[in-house]
Amino acid sequence: MPAFSLDPEQTTWCARLRTLAAEQLRPLADKGEPGRVNRPLVAALGELGLLARLFDSGALDLCLMRESLAQVCTEAETALALQGLGAHPVAAFGTPEQRGRWLPEVVAGRAVAAFALSEPGAGSDAAALALRAVPDPSTGGWRLHGEKRWISNAPEADFTVVFARAGDPDSAGGARGVSAFLVPADRPGLTGESLDMLAPHAIGGLAFDGVPVGPEDLLGEPGQGFRVAMNTLNLFRPSVGAFAVGMAQAALDATLAHTAGRPAFGGVLADLQAVSHQVAEMATRTEAARLLVYAAAEAHDRGDPDVPRRAAMAKLLATETAQYVVDAAVQLHGARALQRGHLLEHLYREVRAPRIYEGATEVQRTIIAKELYRNAATRDGMPHERHSARPHASPASHERHSGAEPRAEVTS
C-alpha cells in the first residue's frame, strides 16, 4: 500500500467502525462512571471483534481503529487502547500457558489488563524504578515491594504487567536488572486506589506489600523487562497519535458545522476571514499529523530500523496538533464550548493527557534528537559521542537494536 493513502477497503471499514461506535458503543459509554473501568463497554469491544484485532493485525490497523473510535467515542477508544497496552506484553512475550490463560479472556472482553511501569518517583526517568523484586529462597521466586502510580485500568484490572527491579536492593539502577511479571489481581499483598484525573480515564495506583511472583510469572527473560516495555511502547506510540488525530478531526468537524451556521455580523462566522483562515490551519495541521502517524505505523509494520524516531515524531506532532485544534475549536465556539457536557468541553479535558501518556512531548523530542545525531554520526563515519546532543541527565531513550542498555523511558 502507498505510504500516504488508504485503500477503499480500509476507508470503508473505518466508516463502518464509526457507525458501530455511534450506535452501539456510545450508549454504553454514556452509562459508565468516569474514571472507572466500564466492563460492559469492554465486553462490547470484544463482541464486535475489535479486541481480537489488537493481536492479529499491525500498527496501521491499530491506528485506524483508534482514530475512528476517537472521532465518535473517546471512552471506547481508551478502553480498547488500554486493553492492548496491558495485554500486548503477554501476546508478544508470554509463555504458552500465560497466553492460553489470559488472551482469550482479554479478546472476549471478560478480562481487563493493566500496564504498570510508572512510579511516584519514576515517570519520565523510568530507569529509576524503585519497585523491588526481592528473591524469596523459600519458593524460588520473588516478593514485590513498592508502588506504581498513574497505571491504566488500576486498581480494577484482572491482571497487571508489572516492571520491577530484581536482585539486591542496594544494587545500581539503570535499565538492566528490570524484569516484567504478569501479576493476577488476586495475589496477596496487592492493593490499589483509583485516581481522580482531569481526563475521565481509568487510572490508579497500586501498592505491593510482599506480593509473591514466581518464574512462571516472568514475561520474557529475567532482566529484560525494558525490552518488553519498549517493544510495547514502540507499537503503541503511533496509535496514541492516531487517538489524538481522531479527537482533532472531531473538533474540526464540529467547528465546520458551527461556523457555517452561526449568524454573525450580517452573515455567518465562516464568512469572516479570520475564522475561515483559522479553520484552514486546523485542517492542514490535522492532515499533516494524520499522514505522519500512518507513515510511522507502516514503518513499524515493515520492520524498519528507524521505528523509534518515526513513532516519536508521530506522537509528538499528533498530540501537540490535537491540543491546538481542540483549543482553537473551543475559541471559535465561544462560551457554549465551556459548558459541561458539550463535545468540546469533553475533548478539551481528554486532549491534554496524550501529551504526557506513553512518553511526554519533551521525551519524544529527546528520542528524535538522539536518533538524528546517531544516524548522522553513522553516516559520517564519526564516533557518536562527538556528535551527541545528550543532556547530562537524559530523561529518555529506547530499546537499541544493538542490544545496548536502554537508559530510561516514559510510561503510561
C-alpha positions as a Markdown table, in Angstrom:
| # | Residue | x | y | z |
|---|---|---|---|---|
| 1 | Met | 0.0 | 0.0 | 0.0 |
| 2 | Pro | 1.3 | 3.5 | -0.8 |
| 3 | Ala | 2.7 | 5.1 | 2.4 |
| 4 | Phe | 0.3 | 8.1 | 2.4 |
| 5 | Ser | -3.0 | 6.8 | 1.3 |
| 6 | Leu | -5.6 | 4.3 | 2.4 |
| 7 | Asp | -7.2 | 1.8 | 0.0 |
| 8 | Pro | -11.0 | 1.8 | -0.4 |
| 9 | Glu | -11.5 | -1.2 | 1.7 |
| 10 | Gln | -9.7 | 0.5 | 4.7 |
| 11 | Thr | -11.7 | 3.7 | 4.2 |
| 12 | Thr | -15.0 | 1.8 | 4.1 |
| 13 | Trp | -14.1 | -0.2 | 7.2 |
| 14 | Cys | -13.2 | 3.0 | 9.1 |
| 15 | Ala | -16.6 | 4.5 | 8.2 |
| 16 | Arg | -18.4 | 1.3 | 9.3 |
| 17 | Leu | -16.5 | 1.4 | 12.6 |
| 18 | Arg | -17.5 | 5.0 | 13.3 |
| 19 | Thr | -21.2 | 4.0 | 12.7 |
| 20 | Leu | -20.9 | 1.0 | 15.0 |
| 21 | Ala | -19.3 | 3.2 | 17.7 |
| 22 | Ala | -22.1 | 5.8 | 17.4 |
| 23 | Glu | -24.9 | 3.2 | 17.5 |
| 24 | Gln | -23.5 | 0.5 | 19.9 |
| 25 | Leu | -20.6 | 1.9 | 21.9 |
| 26 | Arg | -21.6 | 5.5 | 22.6 |
| 27 | Pro | -24.7 | 4.5 | 24.6 |
| 28 | Leu | -22.6 | 2.1 | 26.8 |
| 29 | Ala | -20.0 | 4.8 | 27.3 |
| 30 | Asp | -22.7 | 7.3 | 28.4 |
| 31 | Lys | -23.8 | 4.8 | 31.1 |
| 32 | Gly | -20.3 | 4.3 | 32.5 |
| 33 | Glu | -18.8 | 6.1 | 35.5 |
| 34 | Pro | -16.0 | 8.4 | 34.5 |
| 35 | Gly | -12.6 | 7.3 | 35.7 |
| 36 | Arg | -13.6 | 3.7 | 36.2 |
| 37 | Val | -13.4 | 0.6 | 34.1 |
| 38 | Asn | -16.6 | 0.2 | 32.0 |
| 39 | Arg | -16.8 | -3.6 | 31.7 |
| 40 | Pro | -20.0 | -3.6 | 29.5 |
| 41 | Leu | -18.1 | -1.3 | 27.1 |
| 42 | Val | -15.1 | -3.6 | 27.2 |
| 43 | Ala | -17.3 | -6.6 | 26.6 |
| 44 | Ala | -18.9 | -4.9 | 23.6 |
| 45 | Leu | -15.5 | -4.2 | 22.1 |
| 46 | Gly | -14.9 | -8.0 | 22.4 |
| 47 | Glu | -18.2 | -8.9 | 20.8 |
| 48 | Leu | -17.5 | -6.6 | 17.9 |
| 49 | Gly | -14.2 | -8.4 | 17.3 |
| 50 | Leu | -12.1 | -5.2 | 17.9 |
| 51 | Leu | -10.1 | -6.6 | 20.8 |
| 52 | Ala | -9.1 | -9.6 | 18.7 |
| 53 | Arg | -7.8 | -7.2 | 16.0 |
| 54 | Leu | -5.3 | -5.8 | 18.6 |
| 55 | Phe | -3.3 | -9.0 | 18.3 |
| 56 | Asp | -3.9 | -10.3 | 14.7 |
| 57 | Ser | -3.1 | -7.1 | 12.8 |
| 58 | Gly | -0.4 | -4.5 | 12.6 |
| 59 | Ala | 0.3 | -1.0 | 13.8 |
| 60 | Leu | -1.6 | 0.7 | 10.9 |
| 61 | Asp | -4.7 | -1.2 | 11.7 |
| 62 | Leu | -4.4 | -0.3 | 15.3 |
| 63 | Cys | -4.1 | 3.4 | 14.3 |
| 64 | Leu | -7.2 | 3.2 | 12.1 |
| 65 | Met | -9.2 | 1.6 | 14.9 |
| 66 | Arg | -8.1 | 4.2 | 17.5 |
| 67 | Glu | -8.6 | 7.2 | 15.1 |
| 68 | Ser | -12.1 | 6.0 | 14.0 |
| 69 | Leu | -13.3 | 5.3 | 17.6 |
| 70 | Ala | -11.8 | 8.6 | 18.9 |
| 71 | Gln | -13.9 | 10.6 | 16.4 |
| 72 | Val | -17.1 | 9.2 | 17.9 |
| 73 | Cys | -16.5 | 7.8 | 21.3 |
| 74 | Thr | -13.3 | 8.5 | 23.2 |
| 75 | Glu | -14.3 | 6.2 | 26.0 |
| 76 | Ala | -14.4 | 3.3 | 23.7 |
| 77 | Glu | -11.1 | 4.3 | 22.1 |
| 78 | Thr | -9.4 | 4.5 | 25.5 |
| 79 | Ala | -10.9 | 1.2 | 26.7 |
| 80 | Leu | -9.6 | -0.5 | 23.5 |
| 81 | Ala | -6.1 | 1.0 | 23.8 |
| 82 | Leu | -5.7 | 0.2 | 27.5 |
| 83 | Gln | -6.6 | -3.4 | 26.8 |
| 84 | Gly | -4.0 | -3.5 | 24.1 |
| 85 | Leu | -1.3 | -1.8 | 26.2 |
| 86 | Gly | -1.8 | -4.2 | 29.1 |
| 87 | Ala | -2.1 | -7.4 | 27.1 |
| 88 | His | 0.4 | -6.9 | 24.3 |
| 89 | Pro | 3.4 | -7.9 | 26.5 |
| 90 | Val | 1.6 | -11.2 | 27.2 |
| 91 | Ala | 0.9 | -11.7 | 23.5 |
| 92 | Ala | 4.5 | -10.9 | 22.5 |
| 93 | Phe | 6.5 | -12.3 | 25.4 |
| 94 | Gly | 4.2 | -14.6 | 27.3 |
| 95 | Thr | 4.6 | -18.3 | 27.7 |
| 96 | Pro | 2.1 | -20.6 | 26.1 |
| 97 | Glu | 0.5 | -21.1 | 29.5 |
| 98 | Gln | 0.2 | -17.3 | 30.1 |
| 99 | Arg | -1.2 | -16.7 | 26.6 |
| 100 | Gly | -3.6 | -19.5 | 26.9 |
| 101 | Arg | -4.9 | -18.4 | 30.3 |
| 102 | Trp | -5.3 | -14.7 | 29.6 |
| 103 | Leu | -5.5 | -13.8 | 25.9 |
| 104 | Pro | -8.8 | -15.5 | 25.2 |
| 105 | Glu | -10.3 | -13.7 | 28.2 |
| 106 | Val | -8.9 | -10.3 | 27.0 |
| 107 | Val | -10.1 | -10.9 | 23.4 |
| 108 | Ala | -13.6 | -11.7 | 24.6 |
| 109 | Gly | -13.7 | -8.6 | 26.8 |
| 110 | Arg | -14.1 | -10.7 | 30.0 |
| 111 | Ala | -10.6 | -9.8 | 31.5 |
| 112 | Val | -9.2 | -6.3 | 31.9 |
| 113 | Ala | -5.5 | -5.8 | 31.5 |
| 114 | Ala | -3.1 | -3.2 | 33.0 |
| 115 | Phe | 0.4 | -2.0 | 32.2 |
| 116 | Ala | 2.4 | -0.9 | 35.3 |
| 117 | Leu | 5.7 | 0.9 | 34.6 |
| 118 | Ser | 5.3 | 4.4 | 36.2 |
| 119 | Glu | 6.0 | 5.1 | 39.8 |
| 120 | Pro | 5.7 | 8.1 | 42.1 |
| 121 | Gly | 9.4 | 8.8 | 41.6 |
| 122 | Ala | 9.9 | 7.3 | 38.2 |
| 123 | Gly | 7.9 | 8.7 | 35.3 |
| 124 | Ser | 10.0 | 10.1 | 32.6 |
| 125 | Asp | 13.1 | 8.6 | 34.1 |
| 126 | Ala | 11.7 | 5.0 | 34.3 |
| 127 | Ala | 15.3 | 3.6 | 34.6 |
| 128 | Ala | 15.0 | 4.9 | 38.2 |
| 129 | Leu | 12.3 | 2.2 | 39.0 |
| 130 | Ala | 12.2 | 1.6 | 42.7 |
| 131 | Leu | 9.7 | -1.3 | 42.9 |
| 132 | Arg | 11.8 | -4.3 | 44.0 |
| 133 | Ala | 11.5 | -8.0 | 43.3 |
| 134 | Val | 13.3 | -9.4 | 46.3 |
| 135 | Pro | 14.4 | -13.1 | 46.0 |
| 136 | Asp | 12.3 | -15.5 | 48.1 |
| 137 | Pro | 14.5 | -18.6 | 48.8 |
| 138 | Ser | 11.6 | -20.5 | 50.2 |
| 139 | Thr | 9.8 | -20.5 | 46.9 |
| 140 | Gly | 12.5 | -19.9 | 44.3 |
| 141 | Gly | 10.6 | -16.8 | 43.3 |
| 142 | Trp | 10.4 | -13.1 | 44.4 |
| 143 | Arg | 8.4 | -10.8 | 46.6 |
| 144 | Leu | 7.3 | -7.4 | 45.1 |
| 145 | His | 7.7 | -4.4 | 47.3 |
| 146 | Gly | 6.9 | -0.8 | 46.3 |
| 147 | Glu | 4.4 | 1.3 | 44.5 |
| 148 | Lys | 3.1 | 2.0 | 41.0 |
| 149 | Arg | 1.3 | 5.2 | 40.0 |
| 150 | Trp | -0.8 | 6.5 | 37.1 |
| 151 | Ile | -1.5 | 3.0 | 35.9 |
| 152 | Ser | -4.0 | 2.2 | 33.2 |
| 153 | Asn | -7.1 | 0.3 | 34.5 |
| 154 | Ala | -5.8 | 0.2 | 38.0 |
| 155 | Pro | -6.9 | -1.0 | 40.5 |
| 156 | Glu | -9.7 | -2.8 | 38.7 |
| 157 | Ala | -7.7 | -4.8 | 36.2 |
| 158 | Asp | -7.8 | -8.6 | 36.4 |
| 159 | Phe | -4.1 | -8.8 | 35.8 |
| 160 | Thr | -1.2 | -6.4 | 35.5 |
| 161 | Val | 2.1 | -6.4 | 33.7 |
| 162 | Val | 4.5 | -5.1 | 36.4 |
| 163 | Phe | 8.0 | -3.9 | 35.9 |
| 164 | Ala | 10.3 | -4.4 | 38.9 |
| 165 | Arg | 14.0 | -4.3 | 39.7 |
| 166 | Ala | 15.2 | -7.7 | 40.8 |
| 167 | Gly | 18.1 | -8.5 | 43.0 |
| 168 | Asp | 19.9 | -6.7 | 45.8 |
| 169 | Pro | 18.1 | -3.6 | 47.0 |
| 170 | Asp | 21.4 | -1.8 | 47.1 |
| 171 | Ser | 22.4 | -2.7 | 43.5 |
| 172 | Ala | 22.9 | 0.1 | 41.0 |
| 173 | Gly | 20.0 | 1.5 | 39.0 |
| 174 | Gly | 19.5 | 1.6 | 35.2 |
| 175 | Ala | 17.5 | -0.4 | 32.8 |
| 176 | Arg | 19.4 | -3.7 | 33.4 |
| 177 | Gly | 18.0 | -5.8 | 36.1 |
| 178 | Val | 14.4 | -4.8 | 35.4 |
| 179 | Ser | 12.1 | -7.7 | 34.8 |
| 180 | Ala | 8.5 | -7.9 | 33.7 |
| 181 | Phe | 6.0 | -10.0 | 35.6 |
| 182 | Leu | 2.4 | -11.0 | 35.0 |
| 183 | Val | 0.6 | -10.4 | 38.3 |
| 184 | Pro | -3.1 | -11.6 | 38.7 |
| 185 | Ala | -5.3 | -9.2 | 40.7 |
| 186 | Asp | -5.9 | -11.8 | 43.5 |
| 187 | Arg | -2.3 | -12.1 | 44.6 |
| 188 | Pro | -1.9 | -11.4 | 48.4 |
| 189 | Gly | -0.4 | -8.1 | 49.3 |
| 190 | Leu | -1.6 | -6.3 | 46.2 |
| 191 | Thr | -3.9 | -3.3 | 46.9 |
| 192 | Gly | -4.8 | -0.1 | 44.9 |
| 193 | Glu | -6.8 | 3.0 | 44.6 |
| 194 | Ser | -8.4 | 4.9 | 41.7 |
| 195 | Leu | -7.1 | 8.4 | 40.9 |
| 196 | Asp | -9.4 | 11.3 | 40.0 |
| 197 | Met | -7.8 | 12.6 | 36.8 |
| 198 | Leu | -8.6 | 15.6 | 34.6 |
| 199 | Ala | -9.4 | 13.2 | 31.7 |
| 200 | Pro | -12.1 | 10.7 | 32.6 |
| 201 | His | -9.7 | 7.7 | 32.2 |
| 202 | Ala | -9.5 | 4.6 | 34.4 |
| 203 | Ile | -6.1 | 5.4 | 36.1 |
| 204 | Gly | -5.0 | 4.4 | 39.5 |
| 205 | Gly | -2.2 | 3.5 | 41.9 |
| 206 | Leu | -1.0 | 0.1 | 43.1 |
| 207 | Ala | 0.8 | -0.9 | 46.3 |
| 208 | Phe | 2.9 | -4.1 | 46.6 |
| 209 | Asp | 3.4 | -5.4 | 50.1 |
| 210 | Gly | 5.4 | -8.6 | 49.5 |
| 211 | Val | 3.3 | -9.7 | 46.5 |
| 212 | Pro | 4.6 | -13.2 | 45.6 |
| 213 | Val | 5.6 | -13.9 | 42.0 |
| 214 | Gly | 7.4 | -16.9 | 40.6 |
| 215 | Pro | 9.4 | -17.9 | 37.5 |
| 216 | Glu | 6.1 | -18.9 | 35.8 |
| 217 | Asp | 5.0 | -15.2 | 36.1 |
| 218 | Leu | 8.0 | -13.8 | 34.2 |
| 219 | Leu | 7.3 | -12.2 | 30.8 |
| 220 | Gly | 10.4 | -12.6 | 28.7 |
| 221 | Glu | 13.8 | -13.3 | 30.1 |
| 222 | Pro | 14.9 | -12.2 | 33.6 |
| 223 | Gly | 16.5 | -8.7 | 33.5 |
| 224 | Gln | 15.0 | -8.0 | 30.1 |
| 225 | Gly | 11.9 | -6.1 | 31.3 |
| 226 | Phe | 12.8 | -3.0 | 29.4 |
| 227 | Arg | 12.8 | -4.9 | 26.1 |
| 228 | Val | 9.2 | -5.9 | 26.9 |
| 229 | Ala | 8.3 | -2.3 | 27.8 |
| 230 | Met | 10.0 | -0.7 | 24.7 |
| 231 | Asn | 8.5 | -3.3 | 22.3 |
| 232 | Thr | 5.1 | -2.3 | 23.6 |
| 233 | Leu | 5.6 | 1.4 | 23.6 |
| 234 | Asn | 7.1 | 1.5 | 20.1 |
| 235 | Leu | 3.9 | -0.2 | 18.8 |
| 236 | Phe | 1.5 | 2.0 | 20.7 |
| 237 | Arg | 3.2 | 5.4 | 20.3 |
| 238 | Pro | 2.0 | 6.0 | 16.7 |
| 239 | Ser | -1.5 | 4.9 | 17.8 |
| 240 | Val | -1.5 | 7.4 | 20.6 |
| 241 | Gly | -1.0 | 9.9 | 17.7 |
| 242 | Ala | -4.0 | 8.3 | 16.0 |
| 243 | Phe | -6.1 | 8.8 | 19.1 |
| 244 | Ala | -5.1 | 12.5 | 19.0 |
| 245 | Val | -5.8 | 12.8 | 15.3 |
| 246 | Gly | -9.3 | 11.4 | 15.9 |
| 247 | Met | -10.0 | 14.0 | 18.5 |
| 248 | Ala | -8.7 | 16.7 | 16.3 |
| 249 | Gln | -10.9 | 15.6 | 13.5 |
| 250 | Ala | -14.0 | 15.5 | 15.8 |
| 251 | Ala | -13.2 | 19.1 | 16.9 |
| 252 | Leu | -12.7 | 20.2 | 13.3 |
| 253 | Asp | -15.9 | 18.6 | 12.1 |
| 254 | Ala | -17.8 | 20.4 | 15.0 |
| 255 | Thr | -16.2 | 23.7 | 14.1 |
| 256 | Leu | -17.1 | 23.4 | 10.4 |
| 257 | Ala | -20.7 | 22.8 | 11.3 |
| 258 | His | -20.8 | 25.6 | 13.9 |
| 259 | Thr | -19.1 | 28.3 | 11.8 |
| 260 | Ala | -21.1 | 27.5 | 8.7 |
| 261 | Gly | -24.4 | 28.1 | 10.5 |
| 262 | Arg | -23.7 | 30.6 | 13.3 |
| 263 | Pro | -25.1 | 34.0 | 12.4 |
| 264 | Ala | -22.6 | 36.8 | 12.9 |
| 265 | Phe | -22.3 | 40.4 | 11.6 |
| 266 | Gly | -24.9 | 40.0 | 8.8 |
| 267 | Gly | -23.6 | 36.7 | 7.7 |
| 268 | Val | -22.2 | 33.6 | 9.3 |
| 269 | Leu | -18.9 | 33.1 | 11.2 |
| 270 | Ala | -17.4 | 31.3 | 8.2 |
| 271 | Asp | -17.7 | 34.5 | 6.1 |
| 272 | Leu | -15.1 | 36.1 | 8.4 |
| 273 | Gln | -11.6 | 35.7 | 7.0 |
| 274 | Ala | -10.1 | 35.4 | 10.5 |
| 275 | Val | -12.4 | 32.4 | 11.1 |
| 276 | Ser | -12.0 | 30.7 | 7.8 |
| 277 | His | -8.2 | 31.0 | 7.9 |
| 278 | Gln | -8.2 | 29.6 | 11.4 |
| 279 | Val | -10.3 | 26.6 | 10.2 |
| 280 | Ala | -7.9 | 26.1 | 7.2 |
| 281 | Glu | -5.0 | 26.0 | 9.6 |
| 282 | Met | -6.7 | 23.5 | 11.9 |
| 283 | Ala | -7.5 | 21.2 | 8.9 |
| 284 | Thr | -4.0 | 21.4 | 7.5 |
| 285 | Arg | -2.3 | 20.6 | 10.8 |
| 286 | Thr | -4.7 | 17.7 | 11.4 |
| 287 | Glu | -4.0 | 16.2 | 7.9 |
| 288 | Ala | -0.2 | 16.6 | 8.4 |
| 289 | Ala | -0.4 | 14.8 | 11.7 |
| 290 | Arg | -2.5 | 12.0 | 10.3 |
| 291 | Leu | -0.1 | 11.3 | 7.5 |
| 292 | Leu | 2.9 | 11.2 | 9.8 |
| 293 | Val | 1.0 | 8.8 | 12.1 |
| 294 | Tyr | 0.2 | 6.5 | 9.1 |
| 295 | Ala | 3.8 | 6.6 | 7.9 |
| 296 | Ala | 5.1 | 5.7 | 11.3 |
| 297 | Ala | 2.7 | 2.8 | 11.6 |
| 298 | Glu | 3.7 | 1.5 | 8.2 |
| 299 | Ala | 7.3 | 1.7 | 9.1 |
| 300 | His | 6.6 | -0.4 | 12.2 |
| 301 | Asp | 4.7 | -3.0 | 10.1 |
| 302 | Arg | 7.6 | -3.2 | 7.6 |
| 303 | Gly | 10.1 | -3.6 | 10.4 |
| 304 | Asp | 12.1 | -0.5 | 9.5 |
| 305 | Pro | 15.1 | 0.2 | 11.8 |
| 306 | Asp | 14.0 | 3.8 | 12.4 |
| 307 | Val | 10.7 | 3.0 | 14.1 |
| 308 | Pro | 11.7 | 4.7 | 17.4 |
| 309 | Arg | 12.3 | 8.0 | 15.7 |
| 310 | Arg | 9.2 | 7.8 | 13.5 |
| 311 | Ala | 7.0 | 6.7 | 16.3 |
| 312 | Ala | 8.3 | 9.6 | 18.5 |
| 313 | Met | 7.7 | 12.1 | 15.7 |
| 314 | Ala | 4.2 | 10.8 | 15.1 |
| 315 | Lys | 3.2 | 11.0 | 18.7 |
| 316 | Leu | 4.8 | 14.4 | 19.2 |
| 317 | Leu | 3.2 | 16.1 | 16.2 |
| 318 | Ala | -0.2 | 14.5 | 16.6 |
| 319 | Thr | -0.7 | 15.2 | 20.3 |
| 320 | Glu | 0.5 | 18.7 | 20.0 |
| 321 | Thr | -1.6 | 19.3 | 17.0 |
| 322 | Ala | -4.7 | 17.9 | 18.7 |
| 323 | Gln | -4.2 | 20.3 | 21.6 |
| 324 | Tyr | -4.0 | 23.2 | 19.2 |
| 325 | Val | -7.0 | 22.1 | 17.2 |
| 326 | Val | -9.3 | 21.5 | 20.1 |
| 327 | Asp | -8.3 | 24.7 | 21.8 |
| 328 | Ala | -9.0 | 26.7 | 18.6 |
| 329 | Ala | -12.3 | 24.9 | 18.2 |
| 330 | Val | -13.3 | 26.0 | 21.7 |
| 331 | Gln | -12.4 | 29.6 | 20.9 |
| 332 | Leu | -14.5 | 29.6 | 17.7 |
| 333 | His | -17.5 | 28.1 | 19.5 |
| 334 | Gly | -17.3 | 30.6 | 22.3 |
| 335 | Ala | -18.9 | 30.1 | 25.8 |
| 336 | Arg | -21.1 | 27.2 | 24.7 |
| 337 | Ala | -18.0 | 25.0 | 24.4 |
| 338 | Leu | -17.2 | 25.6 | 28.0 |
| 339 | Gln | -20.5 | 24.2 | 29.2 |
| 340 | Arg | -20.3 | 20.9 | 31.0 |
| 341 | Gly | -21.5 | 18.1 | 28.6 |
| 342 | His | -20.6 | 19.9 | 25.4 |
| 343 | Leu | -18.5 | 17.8 | 22.9 |
| 344 | Leu | -15.6 | 20.3 | 23.0 |
| 345 | Glu | -15.7 | 20.6 | 26.8 |
| 346 | His | -15.2 | 16.8 | 26.8 |
| 347 | Leu | -12.5 | 16.9 | 24.2 |
| 348 | Tyr | -10.7 | 19.7 | 26.0 |
| 349 | Arg | -10.3 | 17.5 | 29.1 |
| 350 | Glu | -9.4 | 14.4 | 27.0 |
| 351 | Val | -6.8 | 16.0 | 24.7 |
| 352 | Arg | -4.4 | 17.1 | 27.4 |
| 353 | Ala | -3.5 | 13.7 | 28.6 |
| 354 | Pro | -1.9 | 12.2 | 25.4 |
| 355 | Arg | 0.8 | 14.8 | 25.5 |
| 356 | Ile | 2.0 | 13.0 | 28.7 |
| 357 | Tyr | 0.9 | 9.4 | 28.4 |
| 358 | Glu | 3.4 | 6.9 | 27.0 |
| 359 | Gly | 6.1 | 9.4 | 26.7 |
| 360 | Ala | 5.7 | 13.1 | 27.3 |
| 361 | Thr | 6.3 | 15.6 | 24.5 |
| 362 | Glu | 9.8 | 16.5 | 25.9 |
| 363 | Val | 10.8 | 12.9 | 25.9 |
| 364 | Gln | 9.7 | 12.4 | 22.3 |
| 365 | Arg | 11.9 | 15.3 | 21.3 |
| 366 | Thr | 14.9 | 13.8 | 23.2 |
| 367 | Ile | 14.4 | 10.4 | 21.4 |
| 368 | Ile | 14.1 | 12.2 | 18.0 |
| 369 | Ala | 17.3 | 14.2 | 18.6 |
| 370 | Lys | 19.3 | 11.2 | 19.8 |
| 371 | Glu | 18.3 | 9.2 | 16.7 |
| 372 | Leu | 19.2 | 12.1 | 14.4 |
| 373 | Tyr | 22.6 | 12.5 | 15.9 |
| 374 | Arg | 23.2 | 8.8 | 16.0 |
| 375 | Asn | 22.3 | 8.5 | 12.3 |
| 376 | Ala | 24.4 | 11.5 | 11.4 |
| 377 | Ala | 27.4 | 10.0 | 13.2 |
| 378 | Thr | 27.0 | 6.7 | 11.4 |
| 379 | Arg | 26.6 | 8.3 | 8.0 |
| 380 | Asp | 29.7 | 10.5 | 8.5 |
| 381 | Gly | 31.7 | 7.7 | 10.0 |
| 382 | Met | 32.4 | 9.6 | 13.2 |
| 383 | Pro | 32.1 | 8.4 | 16.8 |
| 384 | His | 28.6 | 9.1 | 18.1 |
| 385 | Glu | 29.9 | 10.8 | 21.2 |
| 386 | Arg | 31.4 | 13.6 | 19.1 |
| 387 | His | 28.0 | 14.4 | 17.6 |
| 388 | Ser | 25.9 | 13.8 | 20.6 |
| 389 | Ala | 23.5 | 16.4 | 22.0 |
| 390 | Arg | 22.8 | 14.3 | 25.0 |
| 391 | Pro | 22.0 | 16.2 | 28.2 |
| 392 | His | 23.9 | 15.3 | 31.3 |
| 393 | Ala | 20.9 | 13.6 | 32.7 |
| 394 | Ser | 19.0 | 12.0 | 29.9 |
| 395 | Pro | 15.2 | 11.7 | 30.5 |
| 396 | Ala | 14.5 | 9.1 | 27.9 |
| 397 | Ser | 15.8 | 6.6 | 25.4 |
| 398 | His | 14.5 | 3.4 | 23.8 |
| 399 | Glu | 15.5 | -0.2 | 23.1 |
| 400 | Arg | 18.6 | -0.1 | 21.0 |
| 401 | His | 18.9 | -2.5 | 18.1 |
| 402 | Ser | 22.5 | -3.1 | 19.0 |
| 403 | Gly | 21.4 | -4.6 | 22.4 |
| 404 | Ala | 23.0 | -1.8 | 24.4 |
| 405 | Glu | 21.3 | -0.9 | 27.7 |
| 406 | Pro | 18.2 | 1.3 | 27.3 |
| 407 | Arg | 18.7 | 4.1 | 29.9 |
| 408 | Ala | 15.2 | 5.3 | 30.5 |
| 409 | Glu | 11.7 | 5.7 | 29.2 |
| 410 | Val | 8.4 | 7.3 | 29.9 |
| 411 | Thr | 5.5 | 5.2 | 30.8 |
| 412 | Ser | 1.7 | 5.3 | 30.8 |
